[in-house]
Amino acid sequence: LPVKTPRRRSEPRVTPNSAVPTARRGVQQLLTALERVLKGREAVDCERRLAARLGRASAGPAADLERLVGLAVSVRRGLPELLDVVRDQEPLAPPDPYDLHHRPGPYGAREDWERLRRAARTVRPGEYLTTRQRRDLAGLLAHCTRTDPRALLARVLPHAPELPAVTGLADAVDALEGFGSTTGAPVPPLLQGVVRISVEERAAGPYPADDLDAWVERVAARSGVDEAAISQFRADVTAAAAPAPVTAPGPAATAVRGPALAPRVQVELLPAPTGRRFTYQIWTFADGRPHRLALVRDTEAGSEQVVDDIRRVLRTEVREDPETALVEYFLPCAWLGLDVDAWESPDSDEDGPFAPGITRRVVVRTTERSRESYAGWKQRTAALPHAKRLVLDHRHTDRKVARAQLEVHRDAGTVIVCCPPSHHGTLLRQCVQAGVHTVLWHRADHGEHLAQDLLALVDGADHTEVPEIVRLERAKAMAEPESSTHHGRKLSLLYDAPDHRPPQLAPDAWVLTQP
């Protein structure tokens, strides 16, 4: 007789993750954010309204947060629609008439709303607009004839290693929708692009430029972008698009035009906690071309390796003709005191060690210029032609006193920091917050005699000439090895002049832009 093989008990099947909406990337974050925003039975009402918008059947009283999120992630542009529905949820308490940032409903806390938006962006990085917003924009773009899609992408995404292939403005806008804002950028790339389209199309008449502006204002308000940021960005783009006034050639015109032709090597340093090892990326800007990423080092390296990589970039990526390059170190505010201008490479070839601080103009810049400092920065920009010098010494080491001095002298374009080195970090941060462009300080010495020497050093000089003056002083100090008191030794310069925008991780173009 045949032997019967016992049947195995069937094992339960594990449902693939792709079939479980709440198992997708970021959805758990979205659920957590919604739990802070929606209370009680509000999820049921939101599910019903979202189903009506998307043309899907509602779960009725059985709806909950999981069904609400599952419905949103199962439909194209469902998450922007979800955010729109949640934002329109009826408030449970009357709004405060004195609260300028009030949002309807129990999710009035701005951080809860921002957390919800970030979670939605994690789930669907490429979706920013609702279906109706996208349809309205596409209708307006059909009337735009002056804007080149490729040029638009190059302006909005100057640091993208490769621009998306697009066939029209609608494709370009769809591509911009997939890019999120960089750290500190108040205006998302999508809205930046539409503002630029509006500015270019305005030359052909008020339509569709006025309607594009109105569309940007509506979408910005719905997505939590400050109206002031939009207005400022539009004003800066408009000013940059205006034709430059024609001036007769002369010494003054040459002085202004010369430094702009010099190539730039920009090094963005991310120091390790000890401050002796770094990860970094090196950018180049030359010949009027956009920024180009030349080198990235993700493993920690010392200062000699940083300088060696700068030398390699100068040799292979930059044409220093007719003027040598300006080397800019971008640092967080807490690390502005690093002696990057004194760094050099090992003595490994016939030329000896490479010291950029002697043979190139080396300046320090900061990646932490913020929107708070923008007003002061722009005011000092306007005052540059007749800017004064200000000395902050041992009397101004108290932060409130230093801030008051900078407020009183809002037209000061150059600040001399001449106090004990232990207070340098505090005063440098005060200068950055107040929007100061140029700060000169000595890392080891201080006193009235040094302040007078540094004031005499920059007296009568245009702000564009200060980096070269400082480089020559460093070279003079190096050329006199027997003199240990030359003020060119350990001389540092913070130079955030308004003639160039910073690299990718710094604030967006509207923060540091051509006035």
Coordinates of C-alpha atoms in Angstrom, one line a residue:
L1 CA 0.0 0.0 0.0
P2 CA 1.3 3.5 -0.7
V3 CA 2.5 5.4 2.3
K4 CA 0.7 8.6 2.9
T5 CA 3.0 11.6 3.4
P6 CA 1.7 13.8 6.2
R7 CA 0.6 17.1 4.9
R8 CA 2.6 20.1 6.2
R9 CA 0.7 22.8 7.9
S10 CA 0.8 25.8 5.6
E11 CA 2.9 28.6 6.9
P12 CA 1.3 32.0 7.0
R13 CA 2.4 34.2 4.1
V14 CA 4.1 37.5 4.8
T15 CA 2.5 40.2 2.8
P16 CA 5.1 42.1 0.7
N17 CA 5.8 45.6 2.1
S18 CA 4.8 47.2 -1.1
A19 CA 1.2 46.1 -0.5
V20 CA 1.1 47.7 3.0
P21 CA 0.7 51.5 2.6
T22 CA 1.9 52.1 6.2
A23 CA 5.1 50.2 5.6
R24 CA 6.4 52.6 3.0
R25 CA 9.3 54.9 3.7
G26 CA 8.3 57.9 5.9
V27 CA 4.7 56.8 6.4
Q28 CA 5.2 56.1 10.1
Q29 CA 6.7 59.5 10.5
L30 CA 3.6 60.9 8.7
L31 CA 1.3 59.0 11.1
T32 CA 3.1 60.3 14.1
A33 CA 2.9 63.9 12.8
L34 CA -0.8 63.5 12.0
E35 CA -1.5 62.2 15.5
R36 CA -0.2 65.5 16.9
V37 CA -2.3 67.5 14.4
L38 CA -5.6 65.7 14.3
K39 CA -7.5 65.0 17.5
G40 CA -10.5 62.7 18.1
R41 CA -12.8 62.2 15.2
E42 CA -11.2 64.8 12.9
A43 CA -9.5 62.0 11.0
V44 CA -12.9 60.7 9.9
D45 CA -13.9 64.1 8.5
C46 CA -10.6 64.5 6.8
E47 CA -10.8 61.0 5.2
R48 CA -14.3 61.8 3.9
R49 CA -13.2 65.1 2.4
L50 CA -10.0 63.6 0.9
A51 CA -12.0 60.7 -0.6
A52 CA -14.3 63.2 -2.3
R53 CA -11.4 65.2 -3.7
L54 CA -9.7 62.1 -5.1
G55 CA -12.8 60.4 -6.4
R56 CA -12.5 57.4 -4.1
A57 CA -15.0 55.7 -1.9
S58 CA -14.9 56.8 1.8
A59 CA -14.7 54.3 4.7
G60 CA -17.3 56.3 6.5
P61 CA -17.4 55.9 10.3
A62 CA -14.7 53.2 10.1
A63 CA -12.1 55.7 8.9
D64 CA -9.0 56.3 11.0
L65 CA -5.5 57.7 10.5
E66 CA -4.2 54.5 8.9
R67 CA -7.0 54.6 6.3
L68 CA -6.5 58.3 5.8
V69 CA -2.8 57.9 5.0
G70 CA -3.4 54.7 3.0
L71 CA -5.8 56.7 0.8
A72 CA -3.3 59.5 0.3
V73 CA -0.4 57.4 -0.6
S74 CA -2.4 55.3 -3.1
V75 CA -3.2 58.2 -5.4
R76 CA -0.9 60.5 -7.5
R77 CA -0.6 63.8 -5.7
G78 CA -2.6 62.4 -2.8
L79 CA -0.2 63.7 -0.1
P80 CA -0.4 67.4 -1.2
E81 CA -4.1 67.0 -1.3
L82 CA -3.9 65.5 2.3
L83 CA -2.0 68.5 3.5
D84 CA -4.5 70.8 1.9
V85 CA -7.4 69.0 3.6
V86 CA -5.7 69.0 7.0
R87 CA -4.9 72.7 6.7
D88 CA -8.5 73.5 6.0
Q89 CA -9.8 71.5 9.0
E90 CA -12.3 73.6 10.9
P91 CA -10.8 75.2 14.0
L92 CA -12.0 74.0 17.4
A93 CA -11.1 77.3 19.0
P94 CA -11.5 80.9 17.8
P95 CA -8.3 82.3 16.4
D96 CA -6.3 84.8 18.3
P97 CA -6.6 88.2 16.4
Y98 CA -3.1 89.2 17.5
D99 CA -1.4 86.0 16.4
L100 CA 0.1 86.7 13.0
H101 CA 1.1 83.1 12.4
H102 CA -2.1 81.5 13.4
R103 CA -3.1 78.3 11.6
P104 CA -6.6 77.0 11.8
G105 CA -7.4 74.0 14.0
P106 CA -5.6 72.5 17.0
Y107 CA -2.4 72.2 15.0
G108 CA -1.6 75.9 15.5
A109 CA 1.9 75.0 16.7
R110 CA 4.2 75.8 13.8
E111 CA 6.6 73.0 14.5
D112 CA 3.9 70.4 14.3
W113 CA 2.9 71.7 10.9
E114 CA 6.5 71.8 9.7
R115 CA 7.0 68.2 11.0
L116 CA 4.0 67.1 9.0
R117 CA 5.2 68.7 5.8
R118 CA 8.7 67.2 6.2
A119 CA 7.2 63.7 6.7
A120 CA 5.0 64.1 3.6
R121 CA 8.1 65.1 1.6
T122 CA 9.9 62.0 2.8
V123 CA 7.1 59.8 1.6
R124 CA 6.8 61.5 -1.8
P125 CA 9.8 63.7 -2.5
G126 CA 8.6 64.7 -6.0
E127 CA 5.1 66.0 -5.0
Y128 CA 4.6 69.5 -3.8
L129 CA 1.5 70.7 -5.6
T130 CA -2.1 69.5 -5.5
T131 CA -3.7 68.5 -8.8
R132 CA -5.6 71.8 -9.1
Q133 CA -2.5 73.8 -8.3
R134 CA -0.5 71.9 -11.0
R135 CA -3.3 72.3 -13.5
D136 CA -3.6 76.1 -12.9
L137 CA 0.2 76.5 -13.3
A138 CA 0.3 74.4 -16.5
G139 CA -2.4 76.6 -18.0
L140 CA -0.4 79.8 -17.2
L141 CA 2.9 78.3 -18.5
A142 CA 1.2 77.7 -21.9
H143 CA 1.2 81.5 -22.4
C144 CA 4.9 81.9 -21.5
T145 CA 7.1 82.4 -24.6
R146 CA 10.3 84.2 -23.4
T147 CA 11.7 81.7 -20.8
D148 CA 14.2 79.1 -21.9
P149 CA 13.6 75.9 -19.8
R150 CA 17.3 74.8 -19.7
A151 CA 18.5 78.3 -18.7
L152 CA 15.8 78.3 -16.0
L153 CA 17.0 75.0 -14.5
A154 CA 20.6 76.2 -14.6
R155 CA 19.7 79.3 -12.6
V156 CA 17.6 77.6 -10.0
L157 CA 19.8 74.5 -9.7
P158 CA 23.4 76.0 -10.1
H159 CA 24.9 73.1 -8.1
A160 CA 23.1 70.1 -9.7
P161 CA 25.8 67.8 -11.1
E162 CA 23.5 67.1 -14.1
L163 CA 20.4 69.0 -15.2
P164 CA 17.3 67.0 -16.0
A165 CA 16.4 66.7 -19.7
V166 CA 13.3 68.8 -20.4
T167 CA 11.3 69.7 -23.5
G168 CA 9.4 72.7 -22.2
L169 CA 8.5 74.9 -19.2
A170 CA 6.0 72.4 -17.8
D171 CA 8.7 69.7 -17.8
A172 CA 11.1 72.1 -16.1
V173 CA 8.6 72.9 -13.4
D174 CA 7.9 69.2 -12.8
A175 CA 11.7 68.7 -12.4
L176 CA 12.0 71.6 -9.9
E177 CA 9.1 70.1 -7.9
G178 CA 11.2 67.1 -7.1
F179 CA 14.0 69.2 -5.5
G180 CA 13.6 70.2 -1.8
S181 CA 15.0 73.3 -0.2
T182 CA 18.6 73.3 1.0
T183 CA 19.2 74.0 4.6
G184 CA 18.2 77.6 5.4
A185 CA 16.6 78.2 2.0
P186 CA 13.3 80.0 2.7
V187 CA 11.9 79.7 -0.9
P188 CA 11.6 76.2 -2.4
P189 CA 13.2 75.6 -5.9
L190 CA 9.7 75.2 -7.5
L191 CA 8.6 78.7 -6.3
Q192 CA 12.0 80.1 -7.2
G193 CA 11.5 78.9 -10.8
V194 CA 8.0 80.3 -11.1
V195 CA 9.1 83.7 -9.8
R196 CA 11.9 83.7 -12.3
I197 CA 9.5 82.8 -15.1
S198 CA 7.2 85.7 -14.0
V199 CA 10.1 88.2 -14.1
E200 CA 11.2 87.2 -17.6
E201 CA 7.7 87.1 -19.0
R202 CA 6.9 90.6 -17.6
A203 CA 8.8 92.2 -20.4
A204 CA 6.1 90.9 -22.8
G205 CA 3.2 92.4 -20.7
P206 CA 1.3 92.0 -17.5
Y207 CA -0.2 88.7 -18.5
P208 CA 0.7 86.0 -17.5
A209 CA 3.2 87.6 -15.2
D210 CA 0.7 89.1 -12.8
D211 CA -1.2 85.8 -12.6
L212 CA 2.0 83.8 -12.0
D213 CA 2.8 86.2 -9.1
A214 CA -0.7 85.6 -7.7
W215 CA -0.3 81.8 -8.1
V216 CA 3.0 81.9 -6.2
E217 CA 1.4 83.9 -3.4
R218 CA -1.4 81.5 -3.0
V219 CA 0.8 78.4 -3.1
A220 CA 3.3 79.9 -0.7
A221 CA 0.6 80.8 1.8
R222 CA -0.8 77.2 1.6
S223 CA 2.6 75.6 2.0
G224 CA 3.9 77.8 4.8
V225 CA 6.5 79.9 2.9
D226 CA 6.8 83.4 4.3
E227 CA 5.4 86.1 2.1
A228 CA 8.3 88.4 2.9
A229 CA 10.8 85.8 1.6
I230 CA 8.9 85.6 -1.7
S231 CA 8.8 89.4 -2.0
Q232 CA 12.5 89.7 -1.3
F233 CA 13.4 86.9 -3.7
R234 CA 11.3 88.5 -6.4
A235 CA 12.9 91.9 -5.8
D236 CA 16.4 90.4 -6.0
V237 CA 15.7 88.5 -9.2
T238 CA 14.2 91.7 -10.8
A239 CA 17.2 93.8 -9.8
A240 CA 19.6 91.2 -11.2
A241 CA 17.7 91.1 -14.5
A242 CA 17.8 94.9 -14.9
P243 CA 20.4 96.0 -17.4
A244 CA 23.6 97.3 -15.8
P245 CA 24.2 101.1 -16.2
V246 CA 26.9 101.9 -18.8
T247 CA 29.8 103.8 -17.3
A248 CA 32.8 105.4 -18.9
P249 CA 36.0 103.4 -18.5
G250 CA 38.3 104.7 -15.8
P251 CA 40.3 103.8 -12.8
A252 CA 37.2 103.5 -10.6
A253 CA 35.4 101.2 -13.1
T254 CA 38.6 99.1 -13.4
A255 CA 38.8 98.7 -9.6
V256 CA 35.3 97.4 -9.4
R257 CA 35.5 95.2 -12.4
G258 CA 38.9 93.6 -11.8
P259 CA 38.3 91.3 -8.8
A260 CA 35.2 89.9 -10.4
L261 CA 37.3 88.4 -13.1
A262 CA 39.5 86.5 -10.6
P263 CA 38.7 82.7 -10.4
R264 CA 37.6 81.4 -7.0
V265 CA 38.3 78.2 -5.2
Q266 CA 35.7 77.6 -2.4
V267 CA 36.4 75.1 0.3
E268 CA 33.5 74.1 2.6
L269 CA 35.0 72.6 5.7
L270 CA 33.1 70.4 8.2
P271 CA 35.4 70.1 11.2
A272 CA 35.4 67.1 13.4
P273 CA 34.8 67.8 17.1
T274 CA 38.6 68.2 17.8
G275 CA 38.9 70.8 15.0
R276 CA 42.0 69.0 13.6
R277 CA 40.4 66.7 11.1
F278 CA 37.9 67.7 8.4
T279 CA 35.6 66.5 5.7
Y280 CA 35.1 68.9 2.9
Q281 CA 34.2 69.7 -0.7
I282 CA 35.9 72.0 -3.1
W283 CA 34.1 74.2 -5.6
T284 CA 35.4 76.3 -8.5
F285 CA 34.1 79.4 -10.1
A286 CA 35.8 80.8 -13.2
D287 CA 35.3 82.3 -16.6
G288 CA 31.7 83.3 -15.8
R289 CA 30.6 79.7 -15.6
P290 CA 28.3 78.4 -12.7
H291 CA 29.8 76.8 -9.7
R292 CA 31.3 73.4 -10.3
L293 CA 32.0 70.7 -7.7
A294 CA 35.7 69.8 -8.2
L295 CA 36.4 67.5 -5.3
V296 CA 34.6 65.8 -2.3
R297 CA 36.4 64.1 0.6
D298 CA 34.0 62.2 2.9
T299 CA 36.8 60.7 5.0
E300 CA 38.4 62.9 7.6
A301 CA 41.7 64.5 6.7
G302 CA 44.1 66.9 8.2
S303 CA 44.9 70.5 7.1
E304 CA 47.9 69.4 5.0
Q305 CA 45.6 67.2 2.9
V306 CA 43.1 70.0 2.5
V307 CA 45.9 72.3 1.1
D308 CA 47.2 69.6 -1.1
D309 CA 43.8 69.1 -2.6
I310 CA 43.4 72.8 -3.1
R311 CA 46.7 72.8 -5.0
R312 CA 45.6 69.9 -7.2
V313 CA 42.3 71.8 -8.0
L314 CA 44.3 74.9 -8.8
R315 CA 46.5 73.0 -11.2
T316 CA 43.8 71.0 -13.0
E317 CA 40.5 72.9 -12.7
V318 CA 41.3 76.6 -12.7
R319 CA 43.0 78.8 -15.2
E320 CA 44.8 81.5 -13.2
D321 CA 45.3 84.0 -16.1
P322 CA 45.6 86.9 -15.8
E323 CA 44.9 86.9 -12.1
T324 CA 45.5 84.4 -9.3
A325 CA 42.6 82.7 -7.6
L326 CA 40.8 83.8 -4.4
V327 CA 40.7 80.9 -1.9
E328 CA 37.6 81.0 0.3
Y329 CA 37.1 78.8 3.3
F330 CA 33.5 78.4 4.4
L331 CA 33.2 77.5 8.1
P332 CA 30.4 77.2 10.7
C333 CA 30.4 80.3 13.0
A334 CA 31.9 78.3 15.9
W335 CA 35.0 77.5 13.8
L336 CA 35.8 81.0 12.3
G337 CA 38.9 81.1 14.5
L338 CA 40.6 78.3 12.7
D339 CA 44.0 79.4 11.3
V340 CA 43.2 78.3 7.7
D341 CA 45.2 81.2 6.3
A342 CA 48.3 79.7 7.8
W343 CA 47.8 76.2 6.5
E344 CA 50.4 74.7 4.1
S345 CA 51.1 71.5 2.4
P346 CA 54.1 69.2 3.2
D347 CA 57.5 70.2 1.8
S348 CA 57.5 67.5 -0.9
D349 CA 58.7 69.1 -4.2
E350 CA 61.2 71.5 -5.5
D351 CA 59.1 74.5 -4.7
G352 CA 58.9 73.8 -1.0
P353 CA 55.6 73.7 0.9
F354 CA 52.6 75.3 -0.7
A355 CA 51.2 78.1 1.5
P356 CA 48.0 79.6 -0.1
G357 CA 47.9 82.4 2.5
I358 CA 51.1 83.8 1.1
T359 CA 50.7 83.1 -2.7
R360 CA 46.9 83.5 -2.9
R361 CA 44.3 85.7 -1.3
V362 CA 42.8 83.5 1.5
V363 CA 39.7 84.6 3.3
V364 CA 37.2 83.1 5.7
R365 CA 33.5 83.0 5.0
T366 CA 30.6 81.5 7.0
T367 CA 27.9 79.1 6.0
E368 CA 25.6 80.5 8.7
R369 CA 24.5 83.8 7.2
S370 CA 20.8 83.7 8.2
R371 CA 17.6 85.6 7.3
E372 CA 17.9 87.4 10.6
S373 CA 21.2 88.9 9.5
Y374 CA 20.0 89.7 5.9
A375 CA 18.6 93.2 6.7
G376 CA 21.9 94.4 8.3
W377 CA 23.9 92.7 5.5
K378 CA 22.0 94.5 2.8
Q379 CA 22.1 97.9 4.6
R380 CA 25.9 97.6 4.9
T381 CA 26.0 96.7 1.2
A382 CA 24.3 99.9 0.3
A383 CA 26.7 101.9 2.5
L384 CA 29.9 100.3 1.1
P385 CA 31.0 103.2 -1.1
H386 CA 31.3 105.5 2.0
A387 CA 31.6 102.8 4.7
K388 CA 33.4 103.6 7.9
R389 CA 35.7 101.5 10.0
L390 CA 34.8 100.3 13.5
V391 CA 37.1 98.9 16.2
L392 CA 35.8 96.3 18.8
D393 CA 38.3 96.0 21.6
H394 CA 38.4 94.9 25.2
R395 CA 35.7 97.3 26.1
H396 CA 33.2 95.5 23.9
T397 CA 33.6 91.9 24.9
D398 CA 30.2 91.9 26.5
R399 CA 27.8 90.6 23.9
K400 CA 25.2 93.3 24.6
V401 CA 27.8 96.1 24.3
A402 CA 29.1 94.6 21.1
R403 CA 25.6 94.3 19.6
A404 CA 24.9 97.9 20.6
Q405 CA 28.0 99.2 18.9
L406 CA 27.1 97.4 15.7
E407 CA 23.6 98.8 15.8
V408 CA 24.9 102.3 16.4
H409 CA 27.3 101.9 13.5
R410 CA 25.1 100.3 10.9
D411 CA 27.1 101.8 8.1
A412 CA 30.4 100.2 9.2
G413 CA 31.6 98.0 6.4
T414 CA 34.9 96.9 8.0
V415 CA 35.3 95.9 11.6
I416 CA 38.6 95.5 13.4
V417 CA 38.4 93.0 16.2
C418 CA 41.2 93.8 18.7
C419 CA 40.5 92.1 22.0
P420 CA 41.9 89.1 23.9
P421 CA 41.8 85.9 21.8
S422 CA 39.4 84.2 24.2
H423 CA 36.7 86.7 23.1
H424 CA 37.3 86.4 19.4
G425 CA 34.6 83.8 18.8
T426 CA 31.9 85.8 20.5
L427 CA 32.7 89.0 18.6
L428 CA 33.0 87.3 15.3
R429 CA 29.5 85.7 15.7
Q430 CA 28.2 89.2 16.7
C431 CA 29.6 90.6 13.5
V432 CA 28.0 87.8 11.4
Q433 CA 24.6 88.3 13.0
A434 CA 24.8 92.1 12.4
G435 CA 25.5 91.5 8.7
V436 CA 29.2 92.8 8.6
H437 CA 31.0 92.0 5.4
T438 CA 34.7 92.4 6.4
V439 CA 36.3 91.6 9.7
L440 CA 40.0 91.8 10.3
W441 CA 41.6 90.4 13.4
H442 CA 44.9 89.1 14.8
R443 CA 44.7 85.6 16.4
A444 CA 47.4 86.2 19.0
D445 CA 48.0 89.9 19.7
H446 CA 45.7 92.8 20.8
G447 CA 46.0 96.2 22.2
E448 CA 45.6 99.8 21.1
H449 CA 48.9 99.8 19.1
L450 CA 47.6 96.9 17.0
A451 CA 44.2 98.5 16.4
Q452 CA 46.0 101.6 15.0
D453 CA 48.2 99.5 12.8
L454 CA 45.2 97.6 11.3
L455 CA 43.2 100.8 10.9
A456 CA 46.1 102.3 9.0
L457 CA 46.4 99.2 6.9
V458 CA 42.9 99.5 5.4
D459 CA 42.6 103.3 5.5
G460 CA 41.6 104.6 2.1
A461 CA 41.3 101.1 0.6
D462 CA 38.2 99.9 -1.2
H463 CA 36.7 96.8 0.3
T464 CA 37.6 94.8 -2.8
E465 CA 41.3 95.6 -2.1
V466 CA 41.3 94.3 1.5
P467 CA 42.1 90.6 0.7
E468 CA 45.2 91.5 -1.4
I469 CA 46.3 94.0 1.3
V470 CA 46.1 91.2 4.0
R471 CA 47.9 88.7 1.7
L472 CA 50.8 91.2 1.2
E473 CA 51.1 91.7 5.0
R474 CA 51.3 88.0 5.6
A475 CA 54.0 87.8 2.9
K476 CA 56.0 90.6 4.5
A477 CA 55.8 88.9 7.9
M478 CA 57.1 85.7 6.3
A479 CA 59.8 87.6 4.5
E480 CA 61.2 88.9 7.8
P481 CA 61.8 85.7 9.9
E482 CA 63.9 87.7 12.4
S483 CA 60.9 89.9 13.3
S484 CA 58.4 88.1 15.6
T485 CA 56.2 91.2 16.1
H486 CA 55.1 92.0 12.6
H487 CA 51.3 92.3 12.6
G488 CA 51.1 90.2 9.4
R489 CA 51.8 87.1 11.4
K490 CA 48.5 85.4 12.4
L491 CA 46.4 88.0 10.6
S492 CA 42.9 86.7 9.6
L493 CA 40.2 88.1 7.4
L494 CA 36.5 87.3 7.4
Y495 CA 35.4 88.5 3.9
D496 CA 31.7 88.0 3.0
A497 CA 31.6 90.8 0.4
P498 CA 28.4 91.0 -1.7
D499 CA 29.9 90.1 -5.1
H500 CA 29.4 86.3 -5.1
R501 CA 27.0 83.7 -3.7
P502 CA 28.3 80.9 -1.5
P503 CA 28.4 77.2 -2.2
Q504 CA 25.6 74.7 -1.9
L505 CA 25.2 74.2 1.8
A506 CA 25.1 77.9 2.6
P507 CA 21.9 80.0 2.6
D508 CA 20.1 80.4 -0.7
A509 CA 20.8 83.0 -3.3
W510 CA 18.4 85.6 -2.0
V511 CA 20.4 85.8 1.3
L512 CA 23.8 86.6 -0.3
T513 CA 23.2 88.0 -3.7
Q514 CA 24.2 90.9 -5.9
P515 CA 22.5 94.0 -4.5

